[in-house]
Amino acid sequence: MLRYFSTRGFRNYVKAAKKILDNNWTGSYTKPSPRLYPHQWNWDSAFIAIGYAHYDLNRAQQEILSLFENQWPNGMVPQIIFNPEALGHYFPEPDFWQVPDGRLTSGITMPPLHAIACRRLHEKAKDKDGAREFLKLLFPKLIASHRYLYKFRDPEGTGLVYIRHPWESGVDNSPAWDRPLREIQIDKGKLPSYERKDLQHGIPADQRPSDDDYDRYVYLVDLFRRLKYEEKGIYEECPFLIQDLLFNSILCRANHDLLEIGKVLKEDTAEVQGWVDQTSRAISERLWCERCKQFEDMDLSEGKPLHTATAANFMPLFAGAASKSQAEIMYETLNSVSFCALHQGNCFTIPNYDMTRDDFDPKNYWRGPVWININWMLSQGLTGYGYKQKADAMKKDMIQLPIRFGFHEYFDSQTGKGYGSGNFSWTAALFLDLVYEYYDKDKHGFKWLKLGKSRKLKETKVLNQGSRDQVAPSPDVACNLMATMGDLKERFYNLNRGSVDYEAMKNSSEYRRIYQQTSAKLQDFNLARLSSLEEKLAFWINLYNTIVVHGIVELGVSSSVREIPNFFSHIAYRIGDYKFSAQDMEHGILRANSRPPYRPFSLFRRNDPRRQFSLKSIDPRIHFALVCGSRSCAPIRFYEPRGIYEQLEIATKNFVNSSEVVILPEENKILLSQIFKWYKGDFGGKKQMFEFLQRYLNPDEKSDFFSRNKDSIVVEYLFYDWNLNH
Ligand code: GLC
């Protein structure tokens, strides 16, 4: 729920990622990689702009602008914009494409991620007026690009658009295209002669598409140029027409973002709303195979679905188009040995193809390796549908892959080794996005303080002052409170924003009626009724977890508890004759009245009657149960005296195996949550703390490495994210 930490542990890698982007930056766009891809690529630019958005908005805007400067008159945003100064190292280039009017572009498009990127740019911008101007400039261009897709790529008005070349999918040699490509009969004699250039950069052929694939890629380009890039003629003759899940899901998500952009600009959004509705319905209804319980691409040339098992099958999560039950079914496959299950070991987040298939290849391009962009989209989709633990684990893997193995184009899904081009731009850009988004959120907290907007509270606010009924509370009261708060949070979780709408929650009758009333009962609770240690632990953990959310709601915290200095000491509950702030509960009671970090004294002084309630010793596992400690905490509804130790074990295991503990064997380093720095003493010192970690780490090569190198490993601390971890 709340996390306290900094990108300090990542500083060098953040620098390295920025350097890659600097080196690939040409002055108007960023090359996907230094040599293999010297021109501007369509969806690469969107991913790259998302990375820039965190620290160089100008460049981010430039990146998108230079792409749209080359938009075709019919609205199509080309897949490649060729740099006239860099010709000669890539195939096919303009001499081969021969597109109308001598344009220096290819003649196909790519997944339309740009509205998604533009919305992010606006969100991240400090200068909102400037960002709005940029949106104004882009809005008509974005509309034209989506309109092109609906007009020319969905001639039957199905809500789903087709791609007409594997390169349009962005996942060139995906196993999904094997069957449709095989159906294309090639007369080698009639194929224009060509020379592959992708194998001249030192990348082994077994990491790239095959020659047979290339023949078919070339065959299709040749067909397009013979048909003069007329969409109608292509629709009639092209043997490769697929309603691709990846493409349509991205379009669907982009429609949502385009709608939001339209709202910011107060533009008429009726047309976009129509696209949003039509495409999300079409994905959910037309691309779902009820019999095989999965989403599938539709091959229009054959009039039948493609039964494949690639990561694209899960993209309706990113689209937000899957129903809850479809999402559940997908999750079962996604989180299985086919696609690397949680804590499985010997794999690194989601590979692009089912690992149990005979033709799965962990090295070959889109036929098995891990790609950061696909995982980045899927992790967002999973977050949206509430699969936070999985999304968190994926983010952790994604951040670690480039740190451990370099900023490669793709990674071996079993060993993590980097393949394809090195210094790959979107890997660097999305790494930056992940690190900034994931570990660096508290920057906003600081901003608040600097702006002098922090709200100092003179007094502690007692949150359970409401009138109470006659019925005396039972010791279950804290369990009930935590469970009720959990339910309320779920109810007011806003899927689109990816966060709890605390404002709406505060104004709801459920909150006022149920929550306020139950918490008021605490005033009549007699703490002497808690006799066993288990009862005490459960009671106080539940109460702490509750009061923090209660405080956020009541004090109107918007993004970080740092908005209110000493937040934890300014919110309290009255229990019987005593008042306990959140801080009292944590340090005074649960930490056995130990000194809080960076404070000279313990909280309950000698004559404080509340000392009688302090626990006698510290169980360090409480740190992982208090307000969930981590984003990836187990969804424990409330702590129960009877199961308290098992629950603490679960919470601890989850925390220790989440992104709060990152082992980097190649660097002989461990990055740890600040919790381990602040509360080292609670574990009994560094040595015991390391033993503790060893005990809870899931067994894999990294935990083995840690056990073997405990004495020499370098520790760095991640900073604490004070932001609301909705
Ligand atoms: C390859 C990838 C494609 C990417 C391009 C440039 O063609 O398959 O997705 O956009 O390289 O990085």
XYZ file of C-alpha atoms and ligand atoms in Angstrom:
738
model
C 0.000 0.000 0.000
C 2.710 2.405 0.949
C 6.335 2.040 0.275
C 9.022 4.219 1.470
C 12.452 4.083 -1.242
C 15.446 5.622 -4.620
C 16.911 4.752 -7.904
C 20.278 5.001 -6.182
C 21.032 1.368 -6.724
C 20.269 1.906 -10.399
C 22.128 5.130 -10.992
C 24.842 3.667 -13.221
C 22.401 1.703 -15.306
C 20.150 4.693 -15.765
C 23.208 6.566 -17.014
C 24.116 3.716 -19.361
C 20.587 3.594 -20.795
C 20.573 7.339 -21.411
C 23.952 7.097 -23.089
C 22.638 4.475 -25.507
C 19.778 6.750 -26.454
C 22.160 9.703 -26.811
C 24.395 7.699 -29.114
C 21.477 6.473 -31.220
C 19.910 9.937 -31.401
C 20.419 11.472 -34.845
C 19.180 14.989 -34.168
C 15.614 14.309 -35.251
C 14.924 10.663 -34.382
C 16.549 7.761 -32.564
C 17.926 4.779 -34.455
C 16.626 1.510 -32.977
C 20.226 0.332 -32.839
C 23.597 1.678 -33.957
C 24.133 -0.469 -37.059
C 21.477 -3.101 -37.725
C 18.628 -0.551 -37.884
C 19.987 2.812 -39.017
C 16.648 4.409 -40.014
C 13.550 5.470 -38.072
C 11.119 2.720 -37.151
C 7.458 3.349 -36.423
C 6.662 1.588 -33.147
C 10.228 1.830 -31.897
C 9.776 5.594 -31.861
C 6.724 5.319 -29.651
C 8.531 3.132 -27.095
C 11.570 5.379 -27.242
C 9.487 8.520 -26.694
C 7.955 6.911 -23.605
C 11.463 6.573 -22.163
C 12.448 10.130 -23.056
C 9.245 11.432 -21.486
C 10.847 11.030 -18.067
C 13.769 13.337 -18.661
C 13.785 14.981 -22.079
C 10.340 15.922 -23.235
C 11.682 17.898 -26.150
C 13.326 14.893 -27.643
C 10.282 12.772 -26.974
C 8.154 15.203 -28.974
C 10.748 15.436 -31.762
C 10.806 11.679 -32.040
C 7.065 11.501 -32.656
C 6.972 14.584 -34.843
C 9.641 13.400 -37.236
C 7.702 10.182 -37.727
C 4.421 11.953 -38.430
C 6.089 14.362 -40.828
C 6.293 11.333 -43.082
C 2.690 10.265 -42.730
C 1.200 9.381 -46.102
C -1.641 11.488 -47.553
C -4.045 8.585 -46.915
C -3.134 8.725 -43.196
C -0.813 5.710 -43.040
C 2.183 6.091 -40.757
C 4.957 4.154 -42.486
C 6.888 1.362 -40.834
C 10.280 2.852 -41.737
C 11.373 6.394 -42.537
C 14.656 6.147 -44.375
C 17.533 8.419 -43.584
C 19.058 9.406 -46.950
C 22.459 9.670 -45.307
C 22.381 6.156 -43.912
C 21.360 4.201 -47.009
C 23.170 1.090 -48.126
C 23.186 -0.945 -44.928
C 19.665 -2.266 -44.746
C 17.349 -4.239 -46.955
C 14.842 -3.326 -48.351
C 15.445 0.368 -48.841
C 13.577 2.955 -50.982
C 14.984 1.675 -54.265
C 13.243 -1.608 -53.551
C 10.035 -0.311 -52.034
C 9.362 2.162 -54.846
C 6.516 3.854 -52.983
C 4.495 6.658 -54.637
C 5.955 10.138 -55.058
C 9.482 8.972 -54.342
C 8.877 9.113 -50.607
C 11.707 7.865 -48.472
C 9.561 5.399 -46.556
C 8.558 1.779 -46.685
C 5.086 0.972 -47.967
C 3.558 -0.723 -44.938
C 2.654 0.352 -41.411
C 3.160 -0.950 -37.842
C 1.207 -1.274 -34.566
C -0.224 2.184 -33.824
C 1.269 2.949 -30.434
C 1.561 6.680 -30.895
C -1.580 7.864 -29.150
C -0.419 5.826 -26.159
C 2.968 7.537 -26.247
C 1.449 11.001 -26.734
C -0.797 10.592 -23.733
C 2.191 9.547 -21.627
C 4.131 12.577 -22.819
C 1.347 14.833 -21.678
C 1.027 13.036 -18.346
C 4.733 13.366 -17.613
C 5.064 16.964 -18.766
C 5.722 19.628 -16.171
C 4.812 22.341 -18.646
C 1.238 21.284 -19.289
C 0.544 24.201 -21.642
C 3.462 23.250 -23.866
C 2.407 19.619 -23.768
C -1.121 20.614 -24.713
C 0.174 22.490 -27.743
C 1.986 19.358 -28.794
C -1.178 17.289 -28.375
C -3.083 19.833 -30.440
C -0.597 19.452 -33.243
C -0.674 15.671 -33.090
C -4.374 15.038 -32.514
C -5.497 15.435 -36.162
C -2.556 13.339 -37.334
C -3.365 10.583 -34.879
C -7.001 10.671 -35.911
C -5.975 10.419 -39.554
C -3.777 7.412 -38.806
C -6.558 5.541 -37.018
C -9.056 6.577 -39.672
C -6.730 5.112 -42.326
C -6.774 1.803 -40.486
C -10.544 1.668 -40.165
C -11.162 2.806 -43.724
C -8.617 0.717 -45.602
C -7.813 -2.145 -43.287
C -11.348 -2.923 -42.208
C -13.309 -2.631 -45.426
C -16.109 -4.834 -44.056
C -16.530 -2.703 -40.939
C -15.860 -5.534 -38.481
C -14.037 -3.373 -35.923
C -10.856 -5.361 -36.560
C -8.136 -4.199 -38.907
C -5.870 -6.447 -40.934
C -2.146 -6.438 -41.504
C -0.848 -7.353 -44.938
C 2.787 -8.152 -44.227
C 4.461 -9.900 -41.253
C 6.616 -6.802 -40.753
C 3.460 -4.846 -40.018
C 2.950 -6.901 -36.884
C 6.357 -5.867 -35.529
C 6.979 -9.521 -34.683
C 8.404 -10.460 -38.068
C 9.018 -14.202 -37.886
C 6.478 -15.067 -35.190
C 5.438 -18.730 -35.404
C 1.924 -17.372 -35.920
C 2.853 -16.468 -39.490
C 4.269 -19.887 -40.389
C 1.062 -21.300 -41.768
C -0.095 -18.293 -43.789
C 3.413 -17.822 -45.198
C 3.679 -21.475 -46.092
C 0.482 -21.118 -48.113
C 2.147 -18.548 -50.353
C 3.507 -20.399 -53.368
C 6.699 -18.796 -54.527
C 8.149 -19.105 -57.976
C 11.769 -18.370 -57.146
C 12.482 -17.530 -60.794
C 9.989 -14.715 -60.711
C 11.097 -13.283 -57.381
C 13.079 -10.055 -57.773
C 16.701 -10.609 -56.879
C 17.705 -9.238 -53.513
C 20.458 -9.418 -50.962
C 19.799 -9.750 -47.243
C 21.740 -7.199 -45.266
C 20.587 -8.208 -41.802
C 23.171 -10.984 -41.657
C 26.091 -8.659 -42.351
C 26.301 -7.236 -38.854
C 27.750 -10.207 -37.068
C 24.446 -11.570 -35.796
C 24.259 -15.359 -36.278
C 21.668 -16.569 -38.762
C 19.994 -18.785 -36.151
C 18.947 -15.642 -34.294
C 17.269 -14.170 -37.376
C 14.435 -15.070 -39.790
C 15.090 -17.799 -42.344
C 15.735 -17.331 -46.071
C 12.371 -18.922 -46.829
C 10.709 -16.265 -44.698
C 12.661 -13.567 -46.488
C 11.546 -14.817 -49.889
C 7.989 -14.392 -48.775
C 8.599 -10.967 -47.257
C 10.067 -9.906 -50.586
C 7.255 -11.517 -52.547
C 4.720 -9.413 -50.667
C 6.647 -6.169 -51.125
C 6.919 -6.933 -54.814
C 3.159 -7.482 -54.977
C 2.482 -4.132 -53.269
C 4.695 -2.213 -55.622
C 3.130 -3.907 -58.645
C -0.249 -2.835 -57.296
C 1.088 0.692 -56.772
C 0.230 0.543 -53.058
C -3.489 0.817 -53.833
C -5.178 -0.604 -50.744
C -8.243 -1.870 -52.593
C -6.215 -3.885 -55.058
C -4.023 -5.224 -52.283
C -7.061 -6.318 -50.303
C -8.258 -8.280 -53.313
C -4.964 -9.914 -54.188
C -2.784 -10.146 -51.133
C -2.395 -13.748 -49.876
C -1.420 -12.520 -46.407
C -4.290 -10.732 -44.643
C -4.463 -11.238 -40.898
C -6.507 -9.660 -38.163
C -3.604 -9.720 -35.760
C -4.260 -9.717 -32.024
C -1.181 -7.718 -31.191
C -1.969 -5.019 -33.723
C -5.662 -4.801 -32.864
C -5.038 -4.805 -29.126
C -2.593 -1.940 -29.459
C -5.079 -0.101 -31.653
C -7.771 -0.664 -29.041
C -5.620 0.680 -26.239
C -4.527 3.589 -28.446
C -8.187 4.396 -29.102
C -8.733 4.709 -25.346
C -5.787 7.064 -25.069
C -6.843 9.035 -28.124
C -10.196 9.500 -26.433
C -8.472 10.888 -23.337
C -6.361 13.204 -25.502
C -9.516 14.413 -27.232
C -11.059 15.164 -23.846
C -7.984 17.136 -22.719
C -8.263 19.178 -25.913
C -12.068 19.423 -25.627
C -12.397 18.040 -29.147
C -15.343 16.147 -30.523
C -14.598 12.520 -29.678
C -17.707 10.773 -30.987
C -15.796 9.019 -33.784
C -13.062 7.818 -31.406
C -15.650 6.605 -28.918
C -17.163 4.576 -31.749
C -13.776 2.951 -32.443
C -13.221 2.249 -28.755
C -16.542 0.445 -28.443
C -16.409 -1.385 -31.724
C -12.870 -2.717 -31.495
C -12.966 -3.801 -27.876
C -16.196 -5.659 -28.520
C -14.832 -7.216 -31.703
C -11.678 -8.442 -29.973
C -13.598 -9.949 -27.110
C -16.250 -11.569 -29.281
C -14.677 -12.342 -32.651
C -11.115 -13.238 -31.747
C -11.965 -15.437 -28.774
C -12.012 -19.161 -29.452
C -14.431 -20.644 -26.936
C -13.434 -24.194 -27.725
C -9.703 -23.652 -27.320
C -10.150 -21.092 -24.550
C -7.825 -18.548 -26.009
C -7.624 -15.458 -28.165
C -6.427 -16.084 -31.705
C -5.500 -14.157 -34.817
C -7.910 -14.385 -37.724
C -6.510 -15.339 -41.099
C -8.775 -13.546 -43.565
C -7.316 -15.193 -46.644
C -8.223 -18.617 -45.313
C -11.257 -17.460 -43.398
C -10.130 -19.267 -40.245
C -8.310 -18.537 -37.006
C -4.636 -19.283 -36.452
C -4.189 -21.737 -33.602
C -0.902 -20.534 -32.235
C 0.556 -19.941 -28.835
C 2.504 -16.702 -28.866
C 2.623 -13.922 -26.298
C 0.413 -11.874 -28.633
C -2.489 -14.100 -27.548
C -2.492 -12.260 -24.197
C -2.520 -8.784 -25.646
C -6.264 -8.251 -25.116
C -5.148 -7.615 -21.523
C -3.250 -4.562 -22.714
C -6.223 -3.562 -24.838
C -8.514 -3.785 -21.822
C -10.796 -5.721 -24.164
C -10.893 -9.083 -22.398
C -13.784 -9.853 -20.090
C -12.954 -10.784 -16.499
C -13.477 -14.445 -17.191
C -11.417 -14.373 -20.396
C -8.669 -12.674 -18.393
C -8.794 -15.414 -15.793
C -8.491 -18.133 -18.400
C -5.632 -16.306 -20.096
C -3.882 -15.863 -16.809
C -3.799 -19.587 -16.251
C -1.836 -20.105 -19.464
C 0.252 -17.002 -19.037
C 1.323 -18.005 -15.575
C 2.258 -21.561 -16.444
C 5.355 -23.427 -17.578
C 4.410 -22.508 -21.135
C 5.191 -18.859 -20.553
C 7.288 -18.897 -17.344
C 5.270 -19.147 -14.157
C 5.818 -17.026 -11.078
C 8.956 -18.139 -9.216
C 9.524 -20.918 -11.757
C 13.273 -20.443 -12.093
C 15.273 -21.201 -15.257
C 13.297 -18.655 -17.176
C 13.042 -14.905 -17.408
C 9.583 -13.415 -17.683
C 7.308 -14.057 -20.675
C 8.926 -15.492 -23.809
C 7.375 -14.743 -27.129
C 6.360 -18.340 -27.769
C 5.087 -21.281 -25.738
C 8.163 -22.944 -24.234
C 6.614 -26.396 -24.330
C 6.216 -26.414 -28.118
C 8.618 -28.498 -30.174
C 9.588 -25.584 -32.376
C 10.152 -23.195 -29.457
C 13.607 -21.662 -29.847
C 14.967 -19.538 -26.989
C 17.444 -17.820 -29.335
C 15.578 -17.095 -32.508
C 14.126 -13.594 -32.753
C 10.338 -13.742 -32.313
C 10.261 -17.542 -31.968
C 11.039 -17.829 -28.273
C 13.244 -15.130 -26.767
C 12.064 -12.516 -24.292
C 11.327 -9.040 -25.637
C 11.102 -6.082 -23.310
C 8.429 -4.232 -25.271
C 5.999 -7.148 -25.271
C 6.523 -7.724 -21.562
C 6.164 -4.028 -20.864
C 2.737 -4.004 -22.509
C 1.640 -7.242 -20.900
C 2.696 -6.153 -17.436
C 0.535 -3.073 -17.829
C -2.355 -5.179 -18.973
C -1.938 -7.507 -16.007
C -1.816 -4.584 -13.601
C -5.024 -3.263 -15.094
C -6.760 -6.587 -14.486
C -5.458 -6.802 -10.925
C -2.713 -9.423 -11.424
C -0.268 -7.278 -9.538
C 2.010 -9.918 -8.191
C 2.690 -11.274 -11.650
C 3.079 -7.793 -13.119
C 5.508 -6.909 -10.375
C 7.607 -10.022 -10.936
C 7.718 -9.253 -14.658
C 8.857 -5.704 -14.025
C 11.576 -6.992 -11.792
C 12.784 -9.399 -14.491
C 12.587 -6.746 -17.161
C 14.708 -4.359 -15.123
C 17.253 -7.041 -14.387
C 17.720 -8.423 -17.888
C 19.602 -5.404 -19.290
C 21.486 -4.902 -16.026
C 22.719 -8.446 -16.029
C 23.091 -9.142 -19.709
C 23.329 -5.789 -21.477
C 20.832 -3.594 -23.345
C 20.117 -6.124 -26.057
C 17.396 -6.388 -28.624
C 16.086 -9.663 -27.163
C 17.111 -12.176 -24.537
C 17.388 -15.925 -24.264
C 14.265 -16.929 -22.358
C 16.129 -19.671 -20.471
C 19.557 -18.207 -19.758
C 18.894 -14.479 -20.087
C 21.784 -14.068 -22.516
C 21.340 -11.065 -24.816
C 20.938 -11.546 -28.573
C 20.407 -9.538 -31.743
C 21.697 -6.024 -31.696
C 23.370 -4.554 -28.611
C 22.695 -0.973 -27.426
C 19.108 -1.362 -28.486
C 17.057 1.785 -28.059
C 13.687 0.515 -26.903
C 15.300 -1.793 -24.357
C 17.076 1.281 -22.943
C 13.986 3.502 -23.137
C 11.605 1.032 -21.522
C 14.207 0.206 -18.880
C 14.212 3.906 -17.998
C 10.449 3.972 -17.921
C 10.323 0.963 -15.629
C 12.946 2.275 -13.254
C 11.437 5.745 -13.078
C 7.895 4.512 -12.769
C 8.664 1.729 -10.433
C 11.346 2.934 -8.100
C 11.399 6.638 -8.469
C 7.863 7.659 -7.861
C 8.601 9.537 -4.697
C 10.079 12.362 -6.752
C 6.550 13.654 -6.848
C 6.484 13.557 -3.084
C 9.518 15.799 -2.951
C 7.981 18.121 -5.485
C 5.035 18.610 -3.206
C 7.258 19.590 -0.356
C 9.384 21.930 -2.404
C 6.372 23.727 -3.660
C 5.529 24.448 -0.080
C 2.217 22.766 -0.512
C 2.739 20.330 2.292
C 0.053 20.564 4.849
C 1.318 20.715 8.373
C -1.083 19.321 10.892
C -0.906 20.896 14.310
C -2.620 18.085 16.091
C -3.004 14.404 15.825
C -6.279 13.567 14.184
C -8.309 10.888 15.902
C -10.041 9.105 13.067
C -12.614 7.028 14.932
C -14.642 9.748 16.603
C -17.979 8.681 15.122
C -20.946 7.852 17.314
C -20.979 4.267 18.443
C -23.774 1.818 18.847
C -24.520 -0.103 21.985
C -22.990 -3.413 20.975
C -19.601 -3.905 22.549
C -16.949 -4.886 19.997
C -15.326 -8.286 19.866
C -11.591 -8.824 19.269
C -12.550 -9.413 15.640
C -13.048 -5.715 15.245
C -9.600 -5.161 13.729
C -10.042 -8.068 11.279
C -13.369 -6.638 10.226
C -11.889 -3.235 9.744
C -9.082 -4.465 7.553
C -11.411 -6.650 5.505
C -13.919 -3.826 5.048
C -11.192 -1.460 3.963
C -9.918 -4.070 1.490
C -13.415 -4.454 0.036
C -13.852 -0.716 -0.263
C -10.537 -0.366 -2.031
C -11.517 -3.033 -4.474
C -14.860 -1.370 -5.098
C -13.313 1.984 -5.778
C -10.452 0.692 -7.847
C -10.515 2.503 -11.142
C -9.312 0.183 -13.899
C -8.579 2.989 -16.312
C -6.514 5.001 -13.901
C -4.944 1.930 -12.342
C -5.529 3.310 -8.857
C -8.062 3.542 -6.069
C -10.324 6.552 -6.268
C -10.039 7.575 -2.611
C -12.058 10.707 -3.190
C -15.063 8.746 -4.454
C -14.586 6.259 -1.645
C -14.701 9.029 0.935
C -17.948 10.350 -0.467
C -19.627 6.991 -0.647
C -22.316 5.956 1.795
C -20.652 2.548 2.269
C -17.546 4.177 3.576
C -19.363 6.474 5.932
C -21.853 3.940 7.118
C -19.885 0.751 7.417
C -16.396 1.924 7.920
C -16.872 4.867 10.195
C -19.295 2.947 12.358
C -17.040 -0.047 12.778
C -14.008 2.031 13.596
C -16.000 3.992 16.172
C -16.522 0.738 18.047
C -12.840 0.708 18.897
C -13.543 3.376 21.480
C -15.211 0.702 23.607
C -12.634 -1.971 23.049
C -10.819 -3.274 26.057
C -7.245 -4.117 25.111
C -6.962 -6.461 28.075
C -9.115 -8.878 26.069
C -6.164 -9.673 23.863
C -4.306 -12.325 25.744
C -2.149 -14.410 23.422
C 0.737 -13.104 21.354
C -1.035 -14.327 18.211
C -4.112 -12.261 19.042
C -2.016 -9.212 19.690
C 0.003 -9.523 16.520
C -3.060 -9.956 14.341
C -4.961 -7.152 16.066
C -2.243 -4.536 15.736
C -1.173 -5.439 12.219
C -4.769 -5.273 11.038
C -5.278 -2.000 12.776
C -2.134 -0.434 11.407
C -3.011 -1.509 7.876
C -6.421 0.008 8.328
C -5.560 3.303 9.906
C -3.056 4.179 7.194
C -5.678 3.899 4.463
C -8.214 5.585 6.702
C -5.759 8.459 7.148
C -5.156 8.741 3.402
C -8.884 8.980 2.797
C -9.675 11.353 5.628
C -6.752 13.694 5.076
C -7.227 13.693 1.315
C -3.715 12.535 0.453
C -3.465 12.608 -3.323
C -0.200 11.008 -4.307
C 2.172 10.647 -1.392
C 1.900 10.585 2.376
C 4.785 13.031 2.349
C 2.244 15.680 1.576
C 1.647 15.606 5.310
C 4.805 15.810 7.407
C 4.892 13.108 10.038
C 1.789 11.570 8.620
C 2.147 8.412 10.700
C 2.200 10.254 13.985
C -0.714 12.486 13.031
C -3.357 9.844 12.569
C -4.657 7.954 15.557
C -7.418 5.745 16.869
C -8.887 5.986 20.307
C -8.998 2.532 21.856
C -10.576 2.380 25.277
C -8.813 4.960 27.401
C -5.845 5.424 25.093
C -4.891 7.062 21.887
C -2.590 5.239 19.461
C -1.117 6.856 16.384
C -0.003 4.681 13.458
C 3.531 5.311 14.627
C 2.675 4.163 18.153
C 1.203 0.968 16.765
C 4.275 0.187 14.687
C 7.142 1.205 16.943
C 5.523 1.376 20.380
C 3.610 -1.898 20.184
C 4.710 -4.133 17.337
C 8.409 -3.258 17.512
C 8.375 -3.742 21.295
C 8.805 -0.015 21.933
C 12.101 0.102 20.060
C 13.507 3.376 18.860
C 12.132 4.363 15.438
C 14.839 4.828 12.778
C 16.582 8.177 13.018
C 14.992 8.997 16.356
C 16.897 9.302 19.637
C 14.272 7.733 21.919
C 11.590 5.139 21.934
C 8.021 6.387 21.724
C 6.499 5.265 25.022
C 8.461 6.917 27.802
C 8.832 5.458 31.280
C 5.454 6.487 32.706
C 3.436 5.979 29.594
C 0.613 3.560 30.540
C 0.559 2.240 26.961
C 3.851 0.481 27.668
C 1.871 -2.362 29.161
C 0.644 -3.218 25.647
C 4.050 -3.285 23.948
C 5.029 -6.702 22.644
C 7.971 -8.220 24.443
C 10.131 -8.949 21.425
C 10.255 -8.143 17.711
C 9.265 -10.558 15.012
C 10.982 -8.965 11.986
C 8.394 -10.488 9.684
C 5.939 -7.783 10.765
C 7.708 -5.375 8.409
C 6.389 -7.295 5.459
C 2.862 -7.392 6.767
C 2.519 -3.739 7.618
C 0.575 -1.986 4.890
C 1.763 -4.700 2.693
C 5.291 -3.336 2.646
C 5.507 -4.016 -1.029
C 3.472 -3.753 -4.169
C 3.786 -7.451 -4.588
C 2.527 -8.467 -1.198
C 0.192 -11.390 -0.941
C -3.440 -10.476 -1.103
C -4.050 -11.195 2.568
C -7.464 -9.849 3.452
C -6.741 -9.668 7.137
C -4.457 -11.320 9.648
C -5.961 -13.945 11.911
C -4.650 -15.050 15.292
C -4.996 -18.676 14.326
C -3.056 -18.449 11.095
C -0.846 -15.519 11.911
C 2.513 -17.253 11.568
C 1.679 -18.823 8.210
C 0.427 -15.462 7.034
C 3.600 -13.727 8.150
C 5.591 -16.367 6.309
C 3.639 -15.705 3.115
C 4.018 -11.941 3.408
C 7.752 -12.279 4.031
C 8.341 -14.710 1.215
C 6.513 -12.439 -1.155
C 8.443 -9.400 -0.128
C 11.840 -11.053 -0.238
C 11.098 -12.399 -3.712
C 9.676 -9.172 -5.040
C 11.501 -6.275 -6.663
C 12.547 -5.085 -3.217
C 15.400 -7.587 -3.268
C 17.445 -7.724 -6.459
C 20.481 -9.981 -6.764
C 22.932 -9.144 -9.547
C 25.434 -12.035 -9.686
C 27.400 -10.501 -12.580
C 28.052 -7.450 -10.404
C 28.411 -9.286 -7.106
C 25.742 -6.977 -5.761
C 22.473 -7.135 -3.922
C 20.008 -4.263 -4.032
C 17.824 -4.154 -0.950
C 14.787 -2.260 0.194
C 15.533 0.436 2.756
C 13.524 -1.591 5.224
C 16.607 -3.756 5.614
C 18.706 -0.703 6.320
C 16.380 0.927 8.789
C 15.528 -2.225 10.673
C 18.770 -4.173 10.480
C 18.680 -4.341 14.268
C 15.265 -6.010 14.226
C 16.872 -8.927 12.399
C 19.720 -9.075 14.909
C 22.384 -7.424 12.710
C 23.709 -7.782 9.175
C 24.788 -11.396 9.443
C 21.415 -12.534 10.759
C 19.632 -10.382 8.228
C 21.499 -12.141 5.416
C 20.609 -15.516 6.912
C 17.015 -14.361 7.080
C 17.107 -13.422 3.380
C 18.696 -16.717 2.500
C 15.918 -18.530 4.271
C 13.154 -16.827 2.305
C 14.662 -16.450 -1.162
C 13.182 -18.844 -3.685
C 15.785 -21.435 -4.604
C 17.385 -20.565 -7.915
C 20.830 -19.728 -9.298
C 20.646 -16.253 -7.888
C 19.829 -17.293 -4.365
C 22.597 -19.898 -4.663
C 24.958 -17.178 -5.703
C 23.876 -15.091 -2.734
C 24.409 -17.948 -0.290
C 27.872 -18.622 -1.658
C 28.956 -14.991 -1.677
C 27.284 -13.581 1.406
C 30.565 -12.373 2.827
C 31.767 -10.439 -0.169
C 28.568 -9.284 -1.839
C 28.131 -5.501 -2.079
C 24.870 -4.127 -0.684
C 23.128 -1.111 -2.157
C 19.803 0.182 -0.982
C 16.891 0.987 -3.188
C 15.065 4.086 -2.177
C 11.726 3.946 -0.565
C 8.739 4.904 -2.602
C 6.493 6.982 -0.418
C 3.839 7.088 -3.015
C 0.489 5.539 -2.570
C 0.856 2.067 -3.873
C -2.760 1.801 -4.808
C 12.751 -5.674 -36.333
C 11.634 -5.980 -35.362
C 10.665 -4.828 -35.313
C 11.421 -3.560 -34.989
C 12.591 -3.337 -35.933
C 13.477 -2.172 -35.524
O 12.279 -5.591 -37.615
O 10.980 -7.152 -35.699
O 9.664 -5.037 -34.379
O 10.556 -2.489 -35.045
O 13.375 -4.480 -35.983
O 13.867 -2.300 -34.209
